Coordinates of C-alpha atoms in Angstrom, one line a residue:
M1 CA 69.1 136.5 231.9
A2 CA 71.1 139.0 234.0
R3 CA 74.8 139.1 233.1
L4 CA 78.0 140.6 234.5
V5 CA 80.6 140.8 231.8
A6 CA 84.1 142.2 231.3
S7 CA 84.4 145.3 229.1
D8 CA 86.8 145.4 226.2
F9 CA 87.7 149.0 227.0
R10 CA 91.4 149.8 227.1
P11 CA 92.4 153.2 228.4
A12 CA 94.8 155.5 226.5
W13 CA 98.3 155.0 227.8
W14 CA 98.7 158.7 228.1
L15 CA 95.7 159.0 230.4
P16 CA 96.6 156.5 233.2
G17 CA 94.4 156.5 236.3
A18 CA 90.8 157.3 237.1
H19 CA 91.2 161.0 237.6
L20 CA 92.8 161.7 234.2
Q21 CA 90.2 159.6 232.5
T22 CA 87.5 161.6 234.3
V23 CA 88.9 165.1 233.8
W24 CA 90.3 164.9 230.2
P25 CA 87.0 164.9 228.3
A26 CA 85.5 167.5 230.7
L27 CA 88.3 169.9 230.0
M28 CA 89.6 169.1 226.6
R29 CA 86.7 167.8 224.5
R30 CA 85.3 170.3 222.0
R31 CA 81.5 171.1 222.2
P32 CA 80.0 171.0 218.7
P33 CA 77.4 173.6 217.7
L34 CA 73.9 172.3 218.1
D35 CA 70.6 173.1 216.4
L36 CA 67.9 171.9 218.8
T37 CA 64.2 172.5 219.2
P38 CA 62.9 173.3 222.7
R39 CA 59.9 171.6 224.2
R40 CA 58.4 172.1 227.6
I41 CA 56.8 169.3 229.5
E42 CA 54.2 170.5 232.0
L43 CA 54.3 168.3 235.1
S44 CA 51.2 167.3 237.2
D45 CA 52.5 169.2 240.3
G46 CA 52.6 172.5 238.4
D47 CA 56.3 172.5 237.6
F48 CA 58.0 171.7 234.2
I49 CA 60.8 169.9 232.5
D50 CA 62.6 171.4 229.4
L51 CA 63.6 169.2 226.6
A52 CA 66.0 170.0 223.7
I53 CA 65.2 167.9 220.6
G54 CA 67.3 167.1 217.6
R55 CA 66.4 166.6 214.0
P56 CA 63.7 163.9 213.3
V57 CA 66.0 161.5 211.4
G58 CA 65.1 158.3 213.1
P59 CA 64.1 156.6 216.4
R60 CA 64.1 158.8 219.4
V61 CA 66.7 158.4 222.2
V62 CA 66.3 160.2 225.5
L63 CA 69.4 161.5 227.2
I64 CA 69.5 162.2 230.9
H65 CA 72.4 164.2 232.3
G66 CA 74.2 163.9 235.7
L67 CA 74.5 166.1 238.7
E68 CA 74.6 169.8 237.6
G69 CA 74.7 168.7 234.0
N70 CA 73.3 170.4 231.0
L71 CA 73.9 170.7 227.3
E72 CA 77.4 171.9 228.0
S73 CA 78.4 168.6 229.7
H74 CA 81.2 167.0 227.7
Y75 CA 79.2 163.9 226.8
A76 CA 76.0 165.9 225.8
G77 CA 76.6 167.8 222.6
S78 CA 79.0 165.3 221.1
L79 CA 76.6 162.4 221.6
I80 CA 73.7 164.5 220.3
H81 CA 75.7 165.2 217.2
A82 CA 76.7 161.5 216.8
L83 CA 73.2 160.3 217.3
E84 CA 71.9 162.5 214.5
G85 CA 74.7 161.3 212.3
A86 CA 73.8 157.7 213.0
G87 CA 70.1 158.2 212.2
F88 CA 68.6 158.7 215.7
Q89 CA 66.7 161.6 217.0
P90 CA 68.2 162.8 220.4
V91 CA 65.8 164.1 223.0
F92 CA 67.9 165.8 225.8
M93 CA 66.0 166.0 229.1
H94 CA 67.0 168.8 231.4
L95 CA 66.3 167.6 235.0
R96 CA 64.0 169.9 237.0
G97 CA 65.6 173.3 237.3
C98 CA 68.7 172.5 235.1
S99 CA 67.6 174.4 232.0
E100 CA 68.1 178.1 231.5
A101 CA 64.9 178.9 233.5
P102 CA 64.8 178.0 237.2
N103 CA 61.9 175.6 238.0
R104 CA 58.8 177.0 239.6
L105 CA 58.5 175.0 242.8
D106 CA 60.7 175.0 245.8
R107 CA 61.6 171.3 245.2
S108 CA 64.5 170.5 243.1
Y109 CA 65.8 167.6 241.0
H110 CA 67.5 164.8 242.8
S111 CA 68.8 161.3 242.3
G112 CA 65.5 159.5 243.1
A113 CA 63.1 161.8 241.2
S114 CA 62.0 158.9 238.9
E115 CA 58.4 160.3 238.8
D116 CA 59.7 163.2 236.7
L117 CA 61.2 160.8 234.2
A118 CA 57.9 158.8 234.2
E119 CA 55.9 161.9 233.3
V120 CA 58.3 162.8 230.5
L121 CA 58.2 159.3 229.0
E122 CA 54.4 159.1 229.3
Q123 CA 54.1 162.3 227.3
L124 CA 56.6 161.3 224.7
A125 CA 54.9 157.9 224.3
A126 CA 51.7 159.7 223.5
D127 CA 53.3 161.4 220.5
P128 CA 52.7 160.0 217.0
E129 CA 56.2 158.5 217.1
G130 CA 55.3 156.4 220.2
E131 CA 57.7 155.3 222.9
P132 CA 61.4 156.2 222.5
L133 CA 63.6 153.5 221.4
A134 CA 65.9 153.9 224.4
A135 CA 67.0 156.2 227.2
V136 CA 70.6 156.9 228.1
G137 CA 71.4 158.1 231.6
F138 CA 74.7 159.5 232.9
S139 CA 75.8 159.4 236.6
L140 CA 72.9 160.8 238.6
G141 CA 70.7 160.5 235.5
A142 CA 71.7 156.8 235.3
N143 CA 70.7 156.2 238.9
L144 CA 67.3 157.9 238.2
L145 CA 66.8 155.8 235.0
L146 CA 67.5 152.5 236.7
K147 CA 65.3 153.3 239.7
Y148 CA 62.5 154.2 237.2
L149 CA 62.9 150.8 235.4
G150 CA 63.1 148.8 238.6
E151 CA 60.0 150.2 240.3
R152 CA 57.6 149.9 237.4
D153 CA 56.1 146.8 235.8
T154 CA 55.8 148.6 232.5
A155 CA 58.4 151.1 231.3
R156 CA 57.5 153.6 228.5
V157 CA 60.9 153.1 226.8
G158 CA 62.2 150.2 224.7
A159 CA 65.6 149.9 226.3
A160 CA 68.1 151.6 228.5
I161 CA 71.8 152.4 228.8
A162 CA 73.2 153.6 232.2
V163 CA 76.7 155.0 232.5
S164 CA 78.9 155.5 235.6
V165 CA 76.0 154.7 238.0
P166 CA 76.2 155.9 241.7
F167 CA 74.4 152.7 242.8
V168 CA 74.6 153.6 246.5
L169 CA 74.4 157.3 247.2
R170 CA 75.9 157.1 250.7
D171 CA 79.0 155.5 249.2
G172 CA 79.3 158.4 246.8
M173 CA 79.0 160.9 249.6
L174 CA 81.7 159.1 251.6
R175 CA 84.0 158.7 248.5
F176 CA 83.8 162.5 247.8
N177 CA 85.4 163.1 251.2
R178 CA 88.6 161.1 250.3
G179 CA 91.7 162.1 248.4
L180 CA 91.5 163.8 245.1
S181 CA 87.8 163.2 244.9
R182 CA 87.4 166.2 247.2
V183 CA 88.2 168.3 244.2
Y184 CA 85.0 167.1 242.5
R185 CA 83.1 167.6 245.7
R186 CA 84.0 171.2 245.9
Y187 CA 83.3 171.9 242.2
L188 CA 79.9 170.2 242.4
L189 CA 78.9 171.8 245.7
D190 CA 79.9 175.3 244.4
R191 CA 77.6 174.7 241.4
L192 CA 74.7 173.5 243.5
K193 CA 75.0 176.5 245.8
A194 CA 75.2 178.9 242.9
N195 CA 72.1 177.4 241.3
L196 CA 70.2 177.4 244.6
R197 CA 71.0 181.1 245.0
R198 CA 69.9 181.8 241.5
K199 CA 66.6 180.0 242.0
F200 CA 65.8 181.8 245.2
A201 CA 67.1 185.2 244.1
D202 CA 63.6 186.7 243.9
R203 CA 61.9 184.8 246.7
P204 CA 63.0 183.5 250.2
L205 CA 64.7 180.2 250.6
P206 CA 62.2 178.2 252.8
L207 CA 65.1 176.8 254.9
A208 CA 67.1 178.2 257.7
V209 CA 70.5 177.3 256.4
D210 CA 73.9 179.0 255.9
L211 CA 75.2 177.8 252.5
D212 CA 78.7 179.0 253.3
R213 CA 78.9 176.5 256.2
I214 CA 78.0 173.5 254.1
H215 CA 81.2 171.8 252.9
D216 CA 80.2 168.2 252.0
F217 CA 77.3 166.3 250.4
N218 CA 76.1 164.8 253.7
D219 CA 75.3 168.3 255.0
F220 CA 73.9 169.6 251.7
D221 CA 71.6 166.7 251.2
D222 CA 70.5 166.6 254.9
Q223 CA 69.9 170.4 255.1
I224 CA 68.7 171.1 251.6
T225 CA 68.0 168.2 249.3
A226 CA 66.0 166.1 251.8
P227 CA 63.7 168.8 253.2
L228 CA 63.1 170.5 249.8
N229 CA 62.0 167.1 248.4
G230 CA 60.0 165.6 251.2
F231 CA 62.6 163.2 252.8
A232 CA 62.9 162.8 256.5
G233 CA 66.7 163.5 256.3
V234 CA 69.8 162.5 254.5
F235 CA 69.6 158.8 255.4
D236 CA 66.0 158.6 254.2
Y237 CA 67.0 160.3 251.0
Y238 CA 70.0 158.1 250.3
S239 CA 68.2 154.8 251.2
R240 CA 65.1 155.5 249.2
S241 CA 66.8 157.0 246.1
S242 CA 69.8 154.7 245.5
C243 CA 69.1 152.4 242.5
R244 CA 70.9 149.3 243.8
G245 CA 67.9 148.1 245.6
Y246 CA 65.7 148.4 242.5
L247 CA 68.0 146.5 240.0
R248 CA 66.3 143.1 240.6
G249 CA 63.1 144.4 239.2
I250 CA 64.4 145.5 235.8
T251 CA 63.1 143.5 232.9
T252 CA 63.6 146.2 230.2
P253 CA 66.8 145.4 228.1
T254 CA 69.4 147.5 230.0
L255 CA 73.1 147.9 229.5
I256 CA 75.1 149.3 232.4
I257 CA 78.6 150.6 231.6
H258 CA 80.8 151.1 234.6
A259 CA 84.5 151.3 235.7
A260 CA 85.7 149.7 238.8
D261 CA 88.0 152.7 239.4
D262 CA 85.3 155.3 239.3
P263 CA 86.5 158.1 241.6
F264 CA 82.9 159.0 242.6
M265 CA 82.4 155.7 244.5
Y266 CA 84.1 152.5 245.7
P267 CA 84.6 149.2 243.9
S268 CA 82.4 147.6 246.5
T269 CA 79.5 149.9 245.4
V270 CA 79.1 147.9 242.2
P271 CA 76.3 145.3 242.5
M272 CA 76.9 141.6 242.2
A273 CA 75.4 139.5 239.4
H274 CA 72.6 138.1 241.6
E275 CA 71.4 141.6 242.3
L276 CA 70.7 142.3 238.6
G277 CA 67.2 141.9 237.1
P278 CA 66.6 139.6 234.1
G279 CA 66.9 142.5 231.6
V280 CA 70.3 143.8 232.8
T281 CA 73.8 143.4 231.5
L282 CA 76.5 145.1 233.6
E283 CA 79.6 145.7 231.5
L284 CA 82.4 146.3 233.9
S285 CA 85.9 147.6 233.1
R286 CA 88.9 147.9 235.4
H287 CA 89.6 151.4 234.3
G288 CA 87.7 154.3 232.8
G289 CA 87.0 156.8 235.6
H290 CA 83.7 158.6 235.8
V291 CA 82.0 159.1 232.4
G292 CA 85.5 159.0 230.9
F293 CA 86.5 155.9 229.0
V294 CA 89.0 157.6 226.7
S295 CA 91.3 155.4 224.5
G296 CA 93.5 155.9 221.5
S297 CA 97.2 155.8 220.8
H298 CA 97.9 159.5 220.4
P299 CA 96.9 162.5 222.6
W300 CA 96.1 164.6 219.6
R301 CA 93.7 161.9 218.4
P302 CA 91.7 160.6 221.4
V303 CA 89.1 157.9 220.9
Y304 CA 85.9 158.5 222.9
W305 CA 85.2 154.8 223.4
L306 CA 82.1 155.5 225.5
E307 CA 80.3 157.2 222.7
Q308 CA 81.2 154.5 220.3
R309 CA 79.9 151.8 222.7
I310 CA 76.6 153.7 223.2
L311 CA 76.1 154.0 219.5
A312 CA 76.9 150.3 218.9
Q313 CA 74.3 149.3 221.5
L314 CA 71.7 151.6 219.9
R315 CA 72.3 150.2 216.5
D316 CA 71.8 146.7 217.8
L317 CA 68.5 147.7 219.4
R318 CA 67.3 149.3 216.1
G319 CA 68.3 146.1 214.2

């Protein structure tokens, strides 16, 4: 049965508000050293996805990063390290074009590219280890994961955890244009533009656009994301790629962890209980920001509750 439940997360008193919860781990959390094995998944359209795989100490868990994320994302290295310590094998999936090598095709990764995840999971399921125990998606990666689960009768993964989900992409675009959230908009757009320039440094960009005149996500997605990826425009991209309309179809055991004060979207963006499929539990907290969820009594000893919650869920799945 689908459930909408209250989270037991309590934010650190010294990190009040959504923005401090969001920014603290990104700026202050140490990135542990990692020893990962690369693996390249060749896609049916001639492109590729790069994986980074941890030690084979137990069931495999696929990690899917957010917008402009990679192994340097604050949640990535620490969770990989924690997973190995808890007896899981992390499989970090770089979305198309997000590893060190630019992808081959003009198309890019985007919020609705669930076909890429499908191909990766199919190839992982064909390994001797079989299907991964679970997949964990963050932000854009969470949207992509939930869309994948909701549009297929049979998923090639045992369970899912989705964190800080942009359920309605248009809401996210509008929220980025308000208040302090414009700081995130500028940071992310600068990274998107830089990676686009890097990708097309040695070949012409197949679009007549002036990147310096693009200042919000509506323009970027309308002039770049949509045409590069076969959408009719920004409205077509947002409507077809937002996961909220796919949630009813999810039967795979799925935990969604979300904060009502997420500064990347509105409280009204969060779906209601009747929109959730029979496999879904939506664990909603009043506070926590975007992929934040930092607790603890002392600033010099923060508790990264989100990581603990993910590990607890995975232990329950393993039994």
